Amino acid sequence: MKLLDGKKTSTEIKEEIKLKVTAIKTAGERVPHLAAVLVGDDGASLTYVGSKVRSCKYVGFESTLIRLEEDITEEALLLKIDELNQNENIDGYIVQLPLPKHINEERVLLAIDPKKDVDGFHPANFGRMALDLDAFIPATPFGIIQLLERYEVPTSGKHCLVVGRSHIVGRPISILMSQKGPAGDATVTLAHSRTQNLKSLTKQADIVVMALGIPEFLTADMVKEGVTVIDVGITRVADESHPKGYVIKGDVAFDEVAAKANYITPVPGGVGPMTIAMLLQNTLLAKQWNQS
Ligand code: NDP
């Protein structure tokens, strides 16, 4: 069994980005600049945004965190988005989700200039991605593709089962893995909560991508020997014996599934760290694409 180590791979990617930033500085150019908009003070969102900002510092990017009150109106938020679209010093930005209930998330995401949409959630980017054109690929599926590519996991002609059809993980990874090229050329099945007899599908899959958010859902009896398992799930499970009062669990019963797998991602330390690295990669791309 080989561990697909997202922590190590994401560090390698960040080091590569760091070198590119040094070259940009040496050439006397402005370094890439990522902005993050955070509405309200949800604990998990604060943690995610905090680590995105820290990662920017690490690679030498400029970063701006825009914190807005929980009760901001949709119009005021849209004005902020417009400012960011106009600001020539900002290469890309993200709006941390979820937004408060009184704000229409779709309206906000549609207002983001696709050229600055480093999360890759705008329909223009999603459409371009689906058509094999240059696009910002959502960071989590982009990270999965990088892991498969860098570990040279065979995907061509393999049967890949993706469990979960969300717009940010399941749907895009199912598209990417069915496309031509590295980490692609797979025969993809996309499963969801209405799928019947899921176990018969997981058992025949060469690659299983789990993105549903149910801790330890995939067990050893559901997979075949030699399977590749990508675990996207991140769920906080209460655990009083832990100082934080919880532990992070993936969608895979790791120990028992790892015993049958050829390749597997751990949780934590698998897909999670790759997501931030790929957000940085998209910001670097934003600067390069918008300049040319
Ligand atoms: P969503 O909740 O948006 O989607 C979950 C999907 O799982 C849905 O398509 C749902 O089906 C499907 N599903 C739910 N129950 C079952 C079931 N019993 N059998 C088959 N399919 C089922 O989740 P996300 O894609 O946003 O996130 C999934 C997990 O990944 C979460 O734990 C999340 O925290 C984590 N995540 C991790 C990231 C990372 O950086 N590592 C980034 C993003 C998410 P239906 O459509 O029919 O409802």
Coordinates of C-alpha atoms and ligand atoms in Angstrom, one line a residue:
M1 CA 0.0 0.0 0.0
K2 CA 1.3 3.4 -0.9
L3 CA 0.1 6.5 1.0
L4 CA -0.8 9.5 -1.2
D5 CA 0.7 12.0 1.1
G6 CA -1.1 15.3 0.6
K7 CA 0.9 17.1 3.3
K8 CA 4.2 16.3 1.6
T9 CA 2.9 16.9 -1.9
S10 CA 1.3 20.2 -1.0
T11 CA 4.6 21.4 0.6
E12 CA 6.4 20.5 -2.6
I13 CA 3.9 22.5 -4.6
K14 CA 4.2 25.4 -2.3
E15 CA 8.0 25.3 -2.6
E16 CA 7.6 25.3 -6.4
I17 CA 5.3 28.3 -6.2
K18 CA 7.8 30.1 -3.8
L19 CA 10.6 29.7 -6.4
K20 CA 8.3 31.2 -9.0
V21 CA 7.5 34.1 -6.7
T22 CA 11.2 34.7 -6.1
A23 CA 11.7 34.8 -9.9
I24 CA 8.8 37.3 -10.3
K25 CA 10.4 39.5 -7.6
T26 CA 13.8 39.3 -9.2
A27 CA 12.3 40.4 -12.5
G28 CA 11.0 43.5 -10.6
E29 CA 7.4 42.6 -11.0
R30 CA 4.5 42.8 -8.5
V31 CA 3.9 39.5 -6.6
P32 CA 0.6 37.6 -7.0
H33 CA -2.1 39.0 -4.7
L34 CA -5.0 36.9 -3.3
A35 CA -7.9 38.5 -1.4
A36 CA -10.4 36.6 0.8
V37 CA -13.8 37.8 1.8
L38 CA -15.2 36.5 5.0
V39 CA -18.7 37.4 6.1
G40 CA -19.5 36.9 9.8
D41 CA -17.4 35.0 12.3
D42 CA -18.1 31.3 11.9
G43 CA -15.3 29.4 13.6
A44 CA -14.6 26.9 10.8
S45 CA -14.6 29.5 8.1
L46 CA -12.2 31.7 10.2
T47 CA -9.9 28.7 10.5
Y48 CA -10.0 28.0 6.7
V49 CA -9.5 31.6 5.7
G50 CA -6.7 32.0 8.3
S51 CA -4.7 29.1 6.9
K52 CA -5.2 30.4 3.3
V53 CA -3.8 33.8 4.4
R54 CA -0.9 32.1 6.2
S55 CA -0.1 30.0 3.1
C56 CA 0.0 33.2 1.0
K57 CA 2.6 34.6 3.3
Y58 CA 4.6 31.4 3.2
V59 CA 4.9 31.4 -0.6
G60 CA 5.5 35.2 -0.8
F61 CA 2.1 36.3 -2.1
E62 CA 0.5 39.4 -1.0
S63 CA -2.9 38.7 0.7
T64 CA -5.8 40.8 1.9
L65 CA -8.5 39.5 4.3
I66 CA -11.7 41.4 4.0
R67 CA -13.9 40.8 7.1
L68 CA -17.5 41.9 6.8
E69 CA -20.3 41.9 9.4
E70 CA -22.7 39.0 9.6
D71 CA -25.6 41.3 8.9
I72 CA -24.2 43.0 5.8
T73 CA -26.8 43.5 3.1
E74 CA -26.5 41.6 -0.2
E75 CA -26.2 44.9 -2.0
A76 CA -23.3 46.1 0.2
L77 CA -21.5 42.7 -0.4
L78 CA -22.1 43.0 -4.2
L79 CA -20.5 46.5 -4.1
K80 CA -17.5 45.0 -2.3
I81 CA -17.3 42.3 -5.0
D82 CA -17.4 45.0 -7.7
E83 CA -14.5 46.8 -6.0
L84 CA -12.5 43.7 -6.0
N85 CA -13.3 43.1 -9.7
Q86 CA -12.0 46.6 -10.5
N87 CA -8.9 46.5 -8.3
E88 CA -6.0 45.9 -10.6
N89 CA -3.7 45.0 -7.7
I90 CA -5.7 41.9 -6.9
D91 CA -5.2 38.9 -9.1
G92 CA -7.7 36.6 -7.6
Y93 CA -10.1 36.4 -4.7
I94 CA -12.4 34.0 -2.9
V95 CA -15.7 34.5 -1.1
Q96 CA -15.6 32.1 1.8
L97 CA -18.7 29.9 1.9
P98 CA -21.2 29.4 3.4
L99 CA -22.7 32.9 3.4
P100 CA -25.4 34.0 5.9
K101 CA -28.9 32.9 5.0
H102 CA -30.2 36.3 3.9
I103 CA -27.6 36.5 1.1
N104 CA -28.2 34.8 -2.2
E105 CA -25.0 32.8 -2.7
E106 CA -25.6 32.2 -6.4
R107 CA -25.9 36.0 -7.0
V108 CA -22.7 36.6 -5.3
L109 CA -20.7 33.9 -7.0
L110 CA -22.1 35.1 -10.4
A111 CA -20.9 38.6 -9.6
I112 CA -17.2 37.5 -9.3
D113 CA -15.2 38.3 -12.4
P114 CA -14.4 34.9 -13.9
K115 CA -10.8 36.1 -14.5
K116 CA -10.4 36.5 -10.8
D117 CA -12.5 33.5 -9.7
V118 CA -9.6 31.4 -8.3
D119 CA -12.1 29.0 -6.5
G120 CA -13.4 28.1 -10.0
F121 CA -17.0 28.2 -8.9
H122 CA -18.3 30.6 -11.6
P123 CA -20.2 28.9 -14.4
A124 CA -17.8 30.4 -17.0
N125 CA -14.9 28.6 -15.4
F126 CA -16.9 25.4 -14.8
G127 CA -18.0 25.4 -18.5
R128 CA -14.5 26.1 -19.7
M129 CA -13.2 23.2 -17.6
A130 CA -15.9 20.9 -18.9
L131 CA -14.9 21.8 -22.5
D132 CA -11.1 21.2 -21.9
L133 CA -10.3 24.9 -22.1
D134 CA -7.9 26.8 -19.8
A135 CA -9.9 27.5 -16.6
F136 CA -9.6 27.8 -12.9
I137 CA -10.3 24.3 -11.7
P138 CA -11.9 24.1 -8.2
A139 CA -9.1 23.6 -5.8
T140 CA -10.2 20.3 -4.2
P141 CA -10.6 18.3 -7.5
F142 CA -7.5 20.1 -8.8
G143 CA -5.6 18.8 -5.8
I144 CA -6.8 15.2 -6.3
I145 CA -5.7 15.3 -10.0
Q146 CA -2.2 16.6 -8.8
L147 CA -1.9 13.7 -6.2
L148 CA -2.8 11.1 -8.9
E149 CA -0.4 12.6 -11.4
R150 CA 2.5 13.1 -9.0
Y151 CA 2.2 9.6 -7.6
E152 CA 1.8 8.2 -11.1
V153 CA -1.4 6.4 -10.1
P154 CA -2.7 4.5 -13.2
T155 CA -6.1 6.0 -14.3
S156 CA -6.3 5.4 -18.0
G157 CA -9.0 2.8 -18.8
K158 CA -9.7 2.3 -15.1
H159 CA -13.2 2.3 -13.7
C160 CA -13.4 5.3 -11.3
L161 CA -16.4 5.6 -9.0
V162 CA -17.0 9.0 -7.5
V163 CA -19.5 9.1 -4.6
G164 CA -21.0 12.5 -4.2
R165 CA -22.2 15.0 -6.9
S166 CA -21.6 18.4 -5.3
H167 CA -20.6 21.3 -7.5
I168 CA -17.3 21.8 -5.7
V169 CA -16.0 18.2 -5.5
G170 CA -17.9 15.2 -6.9
R171 CA -19.2 16.7 -10.1
P172 CA -15.9 18.4 -11.2
I173 CA -13.7 15.4 -10.3
S174 CA -16.0 13.1 -12.3
I175 CA -15.5 15.4 -15.3
L176 CA -11.8 15.8 -14.9
M177 CA -11.1 12.1 -14.6
S178 CA -13.1 11.3 -17.7
Q179 CA -11.1 13.8 -19.8
K180 CA -8.1 13.0 -21.9
G181 CA -4.7 13.3 -20.4
P182 CA -2.7 12.6 -17.2
A183 CA -4.9 11.5 -14.3
G184 CA -7.7 11.2 -16.8
D185 CA -9.0 8.7 -19.4
A186 CA -10.9 6.9 -16.7
T187 CA -14.4 5.4 -17.2
V188 CA -16.3 7.3 -14.6
T189 CA -19.5 6.5 -12.7
L190 CA -21.0 9.2 -10.5
A191 CA -22.9 8.0 -7.5
H192 CA -25.1 9.9 -5.0
S193 CA -27.8 9.4 -2.4
R194 CA -30.3 8.0 -4.9
T195 CA -27.8 5.4 -6.3
Q196 CA -29.0 1.8 -5.8
N197 CA -26.8 -1.0 -4.7
L198 CA -23.8 1.2 -4.2
K199 CA -21.8 -1.6 -2.8
S200 CA -21.9 -3.5 -6.1
L201 CA -20.4 -0.4 -7.7
T202 CA -17.7 0.3 -5.1
K203 CA -16.7 -3.4 -5.2
Q204 CA -15.9 -3.3 -9.0
A205 CA -14.2 0.1 -9.0
D206 CA -10.4 0.4 -9.6
I207 CA -10.5 3.9 -8.1
V208 CA -13.0 5.2 -5.5
V209 CA -13.3 8.9 -4.7
M210 CA -15.4 9.4 -1.6
A211 CA -16.9 12.9 -1.2
L212 CA -20.1 12.6 0.7
G213 CA -19.3 13.6 4.3
I214 CA -20.3 10.5 6.2
P215 CA -17.5 9.4 8.5
E216 CA -16.0 5.9 7.8
F217 CA -18.8 5.1 5.3
L218 CA -16.5 3.1 3.0
T219 CA -15.5 -0.2 4.7
A220 CA -13.1 -3.0 3.6
D221 CA -16.0 -5.3 2.5
M222 CA -17.0 -2.6 -0.1
V223 CA -13.8 -2.6 -2.1
K224 CA -11.7 -4.9 -4.1
E225 CA -8.0 -5.8 -3.6
G226 CA -5.6 -3.3 -5.2
V227 CA -8.1 -0.4 -5.2
T228 CA -7.1 3.3 -5.2
V229 CA -9.0 5.3 -2.6
I230 CA -9.3 9.1 -2.5
D231 CA -11.0 10.3 0.7
V232 CA -12.3 13.8 0.5
G233 CA -14.5 13.7 3.5
I234 CA -13.8 15.9 6.5
T235 CA -16.1 15.6 9.5
R236 CA -15.6 16.7 13.0
V237 CA -16.6 13.8 15.3
A238 CA -17.0 14.6 19.0
D239 CA -14.2 13.0 21.1
E240 CA -13.8 14.0 24.7
S241 CA -10.4 12.3 25.0
H242 CA -9.0 14.8 22.5
P243 CA -7.9 18.2 23.8
K244 CA -10.0 19.9 21.1
G245 CA -13.1 17.8 22.0
Y246 CA -13.3 16.4 18.5
V247 CA -11.4 14.4 15.9
I248 CA -11.4 14.7 12.1
K249 CA -12.7 11.7 10.2
G250 CA -12.8 11.0 6.5
D251 CA -15.4 9.0 4.6
V252 CA -13.3 5.9 4.7
A253 CA -12.6 3.4 7.5
F254 CA -8.9 4.0 6.9
D255 CA -7.1 1.0 8.6
E256 CA -9.3 -1.7 7.2
V257 CA -9.5 -0.2 3.7
A258 CA -5.8 0.6 3.6
A259 CA -5.1 -3.1 4.1
K260 CA -6.7 -3.9 0.7
A261 CA -5.6 -0.7 -1.2
N262 CA -2.7 -0.1 -3.6
Y263 CA -3.0 3.7 -3.0
I264 CA -4.9 5.6 -0.4
T265 CA -5.1 9.2 1.0
P266 CA -5.2 9.7 4.7
V267 CA -7.4 12.1 6.6
P268 CA -6.1 14.4 7.8
G269 CA -3.0 14.9 5.6
G270 CA -4.5 13.8 2.2
V271 CA -6.8 15.9 0.0
G272 CA -7.2 18.7 2.6
P273 CA -3.7 20.2 2.4
M274 CA -3.8 19.9 -1.4
T275 CA -6.8 22.2 -1.6
I276 CA -4.9 25.3 -0.2
A277 CA -1.9 24.5 -2.4
M278 CA -4.1 24.5 -5.5
L279 CA -5.8 27.8 -4.5
L280 CA -2.3 29.3 -4.5
Q281 CA -1.5 27.7 -7.8
N282 CA -4.7 29.2 -9.3
T283 CA -3.7 32.6 -7.9
L284 CA -0.4 32.4 -9.7
L285 CA -2.2 31.3 -12.9
A286 CA -4.5 34.3 -12.5
K287 CA -1.6 36.7 -12.4
Q288 CA 0.0 35.0 -15.5
W289 CA -3.3 34.8 -17.5
N290 CA -4.5 38.3 -16.7
Q291 CA -1.1 39.7 -17.6
S292 CA -0.9 38.1 -21.0
Ligands
NDP1 P1 -22.3 17.9 -0.2 O1 -22.9 17.7 1.1 O2 -22.5 19.1 -1.0 O3 -22.6 16.6 -1.1 C1 -22.6 15.3 -0.6 C2 -22.9 14.4 -1.7 O4 -22.9 13.0 -1.1 C3 -24.3 14.6 -2.3 O5 -24.1 14.5 -3.7 C4 -25.1 13.5 -1.8 O6 -26.1 13.0 -2.7 C5 -24.1 12.4 -1.6 N1 -24.5 11.4 -0.6 C6 -25.0 11.7 0.7 N2 -25.3 10.5 1.3 C7 -25.0 9.5 0.5 C8 -25.1 8.1 0.5 N3 -25.6 7.5 1.6 N4 -24.7 7.4 -0.5 C9 -24.2 8.0 -1.6 N5 -24.1 9.3 -1.8 C10 -24.5 10.1 -0.7 O7 -20.7 17.7 0.2 P2 -19.3 18.3 -0.4 O8 -19.0 17.7 -1.7 O9 -19.3 19.7 -0.2 O10 -18.4 17.7 0.7 C11 -18.2 16.3 0.9 C12 -17.2 16.0 2.0 O11 -16.0 16.5 1.6 C13 -17.6 16.8 3.3 O12 -17.1 16.0 4.4 C14 -16.7 18.0 3.2 O13 -16.4 18.5 4.5 C15 -15.5 17.5 2.5 N6 -14.8 18.5 1.8 C16 -13.4 18.5 1.9 C17 -12.6 19.4 1.2 C18 -11.2 19.3 1.3 O14 -10.5 20.2 1.2 N7 -10.6 18.1 1.6 C19 -13.2 20.4 0.4 C20 -14.7 20.3 0.2 C21 -15.4 19.4 0.9 P3 -27.3 13.9 -3.2 O15 -26.7 14.9 -4.2 O16 -28.3 13.0 -3.8 O17 -27.8 14.7 -2.0

